[in-house]
Amino acid sequence: MEPSLEGWDIAHVDGDDTLPWIPWGTQGKARARIAARADGYHVAIVEAEPGYRTEPHVHRHAEFLYVIEGTCSNQGRTMTRGDVFAAAAGSAHTHFVAETPLRYVSIFKTEGDEDKS
C-alpha cells in the first residue's frame, strides 16, 4: 500500500519563511505561525516577549502546550524547556506569563472562538 497524505497537514517550521507570522494575544508581545491544521485543531508555534500574558478565559476545547525554550509561569507553576501541559475542556485558564523570551507549541481547537494561550 502506498502512503497517502489525504487528511494530513505536514510542515517544516524552522527556517520556513513561507509560513506567515500573525499577532498573538492582545498586547503585541507575541506572534505565531499556524503550522498545521486538522479537524478544527491547530498547531501553532508561538514566540513571546517577557511580560506577555494571556487574558483569563475558559477553554472550550482541550488545549496542549509544549515549551521549546524559555520560562513562563502558568497557573502558578514555572514551566521551562521540555515542560508540557494539557488543559481539559471547561478548565479556567487564569494565569500565563512569559518570564523570559519564550517559544512554545500550542495545539488548540477553534470553532469561531479565539481561545489562544
PDB file of C-alpha atoms in Angstrom:
ATOM      1  CA  MET A   1       0.000   0.000   0.000  1.00  0.00           C
ATOM      2  CA  GLU A   2       1.366   3.416  -0.952  1.00  0.00           C
ATOM      3  CA  PRO A   3       1.468   6.072   1.763  1.00  0.00           C
ATOM      4  CA  SER A   4      -1.292   8.649   1.417  1.00  0.00           C
ATOM      5  CA  LEU A   5      -1.286  12.282   2.535  1.00  0.00           C
ATOM      6  CA  GLU A   6      -5.069  12.531   2.416  1.00  0.00           C
ATOM      7  CA  GLY A   7      -6.150  14.088   5.723  1.00  0.00           C
ATOM      8  CA  TRP A   8      -2.583  15.071   6.631  1.00  0.00           C
ATOM      9  CA  ASP A   9      -1.041  18.547   7.009  1.00  0.00           C
ATOM     10  CA  ILE A  10       2.730  18.180   7.369  1.00  0.00           C
ATOM     11  CA  ALA A  11       5.002  21.224   7.545  1.00  0.00           C
ATOM     12  CA  HIS A  12       8.591  22.157   8.326  1.00  0.00           C
ATOM     13  CA  VAL A  13       8.569  25.261  10.508  1.00  0.00           C
ATOM     14  CA  ASP A  14      12.161  26.181  11.418  1.00  0.00           C
ATOM     15  CA  GLY A  15      13.666  28.348   8.708  1.00  0.00           C
ATOM     16  CA  ASP A  16      10.478  28.309   6.618  1.00  0.00           C
ATOM     17  CA  ASP A  17       9.731  31.889   5.620  1.00  0.00           C
ATOM     18  CA  THR A  18       6.590  30.923   3.699  1.00  0.00           C
ATOM     19  CA  LEU A  19       4.522  30.463   6.858  1.00  0.00           C
ATOM     20  CA  PRO A  20       3.342  33.940   7.868  1.00  0.00           C
ATOM     21  CA  TRP A  21       3.653  35.272  11.415  1.00  0.00           C
ATOM     22  CA  ILE A  22       0.381  36.506  12.887  1.00  0.00           C
ATOM     23  CA  PRO A  23      -0.168  38.641  16.006  1.00  0.00           C
ATOM     24  CA  TRP A  24      -0.870  36.519  19.102  1.00  0.00           C
ATOM     25  CA  GLY A  25      -2.802  37.892  22.042  1.00  0.00           C
ATOM     26  CA  THR A  26      -3.895  41.473  22.575  1.00  0.00           C
ATOM     27  CA  GLN A  27      -0.692  43.174  23.756  1.00  0.00           C
ATOM     28  CA  GLY A  28       1.570  42.979  20.695  1.00  0.00           C
ATOM     29  CA  LYS A  29       4.140  40.967  22.665  1.00  0.00           C
ATOM     30  CA  ALA A  30       3.743  37.654  20.848  1.00  0.00           C
ATOM     31  CA  ARG A  31       3.424  36.217  17.379  1.00  0.00           C
ATOM     32  CA  ALA A  32       2.554  32.799  15.997  1.00  0.00           C
ATOM     33  CA  ARG A  33       2.782  30.627  12.931  1.00  0.00           C
ATOM     34  CA  ILE A  34      -0.060  28.211  12.336  1.00  0.00           C
ATOM     35  CA  ALA A  35       1.987  25.232  11.200  1.00  0.00           C
ATOM     36  CA  ALA A  36      -0.729  22.640  10.589  1.00  0.00           C
ATOM     37  CA  ARG A  37      -4.488  22.096  10.847  1.00  0.00           C
ATOM     38  CA  ALA A  38      -6.808  19.086  11.098  1.00  0.00           C
ATOM     39  CA  ASP A  39     -10.415  18.621  12.241  1.00  0.00           C
ATOM     40  CA  GLY A  40     -10.601  22.127  13.708  1.00  0.00           C
ATOM     41  CA  TYR A  41      -7.347  21.725  15.674  1.00  0.00           C
ATOM     42  CA  HIS A  42      -4.386  23.998  15.004  1.00  0.00           C
ATOM     43  CA  VAL A  43      -0.698  23.502  15.737  1.00  0.00           C
ATOM     44  CA  ALA A  44       0.875  26.912  16.403  1.00  0.00           C
ATOM     45  CA  ILE A  45       4.493  27.845  17.010  1.00  0.00           C
ATOM     46  CA  VAL A  46       4.417  30.875  19.320  1.00  0.00           C
ATOM     47  CA  GLU A  47       7.188  33.342  20.187  1.00  0.00           C
ATOM     48  CA  ALA A  48       6.524  35.678  23.118  1.00  0.00           C
ATOM     49  CA  GLU A  49       8.445  38.519  24.734  1.00  0.00           C
ATOM     50  CA  PRO A  50       8.953  38.699  28.509  1.00  0.00           C
ATOM     51  CA  GLY A  51       5.803  40.105  30.086  1.00  0.00           C
ATOM     52  CA  TYR A  52       3.433  38.553  27.537  1.00  0.00           C
ATOM     53  CA  ARG A  53       0.334  37.324  29.330  1.00  0.00           C
ATOM     54  CA  THR A  54      -2.978  35.848  28.341  1.00  0.00           C
ATOM     55  CA  GLU A  55      -6.346  37.183  29.327  1.00  0.00           C
ATOM     56  CA  PRO A  56      -8.249  34.875  31.699  1.00  0.00           C
ATOM     57  CA  HIS A  57     -10.502  32.534  29.727  1.00  0.00           C
ATOM     58  CA  VAL A  58     -12.223  29.162  29.847  1.00  0.00           C
ATOM     59  CA  HIS A  59     -11.110  26.512  27.377  1.00  0.00           C
ATOM     60  CA  ARG A  60     -13.976  25.455  25.133  1.00  0.00           C
ATOM     61  CA  HIS A  61     -11.883  22.504  23.943  1.00  0.00           C
ATOM     62  CA  ALA A  62      -8.834  20.662  25.221  1.00  0.00           C
ATOM     63  CA  GLU A  63      -5.560  22.554  24.707  1.00  0.00           C
ATOM     64  CA  PHE A  64      -1.970  21.321  24.791  1.00  0.00           C
ATOM     65  CA  LEU A  65       1.294  23.245  25.133  1.00  0.00           C
ATOM     66  CA  TYR A  66       4.978  22.264  24.879  1.00  0.00           C
ATOM     67  CA  VAL A  67       7.742  24.717  25.869  1.00  0.00           C
ATOM     68  CA  ILE A  68      10.538  24.741  23.267  1.00  0.00           C
ATOM     69  CA  GLU A  69      12.654  27.366  25.033  1.00  0.00           C
ATOM     70  CA  GLY A  70      12.337  29.986  27.751  1.00  0.00           C
ATOM     71  CA  THR A  71      10.414  30.188  31.006  1.00  0.00           C
ATOM     72  CA  CYS A  72       6.800  31.001  31.767  1.00  0.00           C
ATOM     73  CA  SER A  73       4.532  30.983  34.775  1.00  0.00           C
ATOM     74  CA  ASN A  74       1.344  29.022  34.112  1.00  0.00           C
ATOM     75  CA  GLN A  75      -1.414  28.570  36.699  1.00  0.00           C
ATOM     76  CA  GLY A  76       1.149  29.373  39.413  1.00  0.00           C
ATOM     77  CA  ARG A  77       3.676  26.788  38.177  1.00  0.00           C
ATOM     78  CA  THR A  78       7.002  27.560  36.493  1.00  0.00           C
ATOM     79  CA  MET A  79       7.417  25.887  33.105  1.00  0.00           C
ATOM     80  CA  THR A  80      10.721  25.645  31.194  1.00  0.00           C
ATOM     81  CA  ARG A  81      12.108  23.878  28.133  1.00  0.00           C
ATOM     82  CA  GLY A  82      10.628  20.409  27.805  1.00  0.00           C
ATOM     83  CA  ASP A  83       7.597  21.052  30.049  1.00  0.00           C
ATOM     84  CA  VAL A  84       4.071  20.396  28.793  1.00  0.00           C
ATOM     85  CA  PHE A  85       0.513  20.991  29.841  1.00  0.00           C
ATOM     86  CA  ALA A  86      -2.834  19.564  28.843  1.00  0.00           C
ATOM     87  CA  ALA A  87      -5.882  21.631  29.743  1.00  0.00           C
ATOM     88  CA  ALA A  88      -9.289  19.967  29.664  1.00  0.00           C
ATOM     89  CA  ALA A  89     -12.320  21.482  28.002  1.00  0.00           C
ATOM     90  CA  GLY A  90     -14.107  23.671  30.534  1.00  0.00           C
ATOM     91  CA  SER A  91     -10.950  24.440  32.532  1.00  0.00           C
ATOM     92  CA  ALA A  92     -10.318  28.057  33.575  1.00  0.00           C
ATOM     93  CA  HIS A  93      -7.001  29.497  32.380  1.00  0.00           C
ATOM     94  CA  THR A  94      -6.388  32.373  34.765  1.00  0.00           C
ATOM     95  CA  HIS A  95      -2.618  32.839  34.699  1.00  0.00           C
ATOM     96  CA  PHE A  96       0.004  32.598  31.912  1.00  0.00           C
ATOM     97  CA  VAL A  97       3.014  34.967  31.806  1.00  0.00           C
ATOM     98  CA  ALA A  98       6.245  34.773  29.797  1.00  0.00           C
ATOM     99  CA  GLU A  99       9.092  35.339  32.260  1.00  0.00           C
ATOM    100  CA  THR A 100      11.837  35.245  29.565  1.00  0.00           C
ATOM    101  CA  PRO A 101      11.764  35.195  25.773  1.00  0.00           C
ATOM    102  CA  LEU A 102       9.519  32.183  25.214  1.00  0.00           C
ATOM    103  CA  ARG A 103       8.940  29.801  22.330  1.00  0.00           C
ATOM    104  CA  TYR A 104       6.280  27.096  22.544  1.00  0.00           C
ATOM    105  CA  VAL A 105       3.970  24.826  20.573  1.00  0.00           C
ATOM    106  CA  SER A 106       0.261  25.222  21.251  1.00  0.00           C
ATOM    107  CA  ILE A 107      -2.337  22.755  19.992  1.00  0.00           C
ATOM    108  CA  PHE A 108      -5.873  24.019  20.255  1.00  0.00           C
ATOM    109  CA  LYS A 109      -9.240  23.791  18.559  1.00  0.00           C
ATOM    110  CA  THR A 110     -11.333  26.622  17.236  1.00  0.00           C
ATOM    111  CA  GLU A 111     -14.901  26.789  16.095  1.00  0.00           C
ATOM    112  CA  GLY A 112     -15.226  30.532  15.803  1.00  0.00           C
ATOM    113  CA  ASP A 113     -13.630  31.185  19.208  1.00  0.00           C
ATOM    114  CA  GLU A 114     -10.258  32.855  19.702  1.00  0.00           C
ATOM    115  CA  ASP A 115      -9.059  30.779  22.664  1.00  0.00           C
ATOM    116  CA  LYS A 116      -5.299  31.446  22.460  1.00  0.00           C
ATOM    117  CA  SER A 117      -2.654  30.877  25.073  1.00  0.00           C
TER     118      SER A 117
END
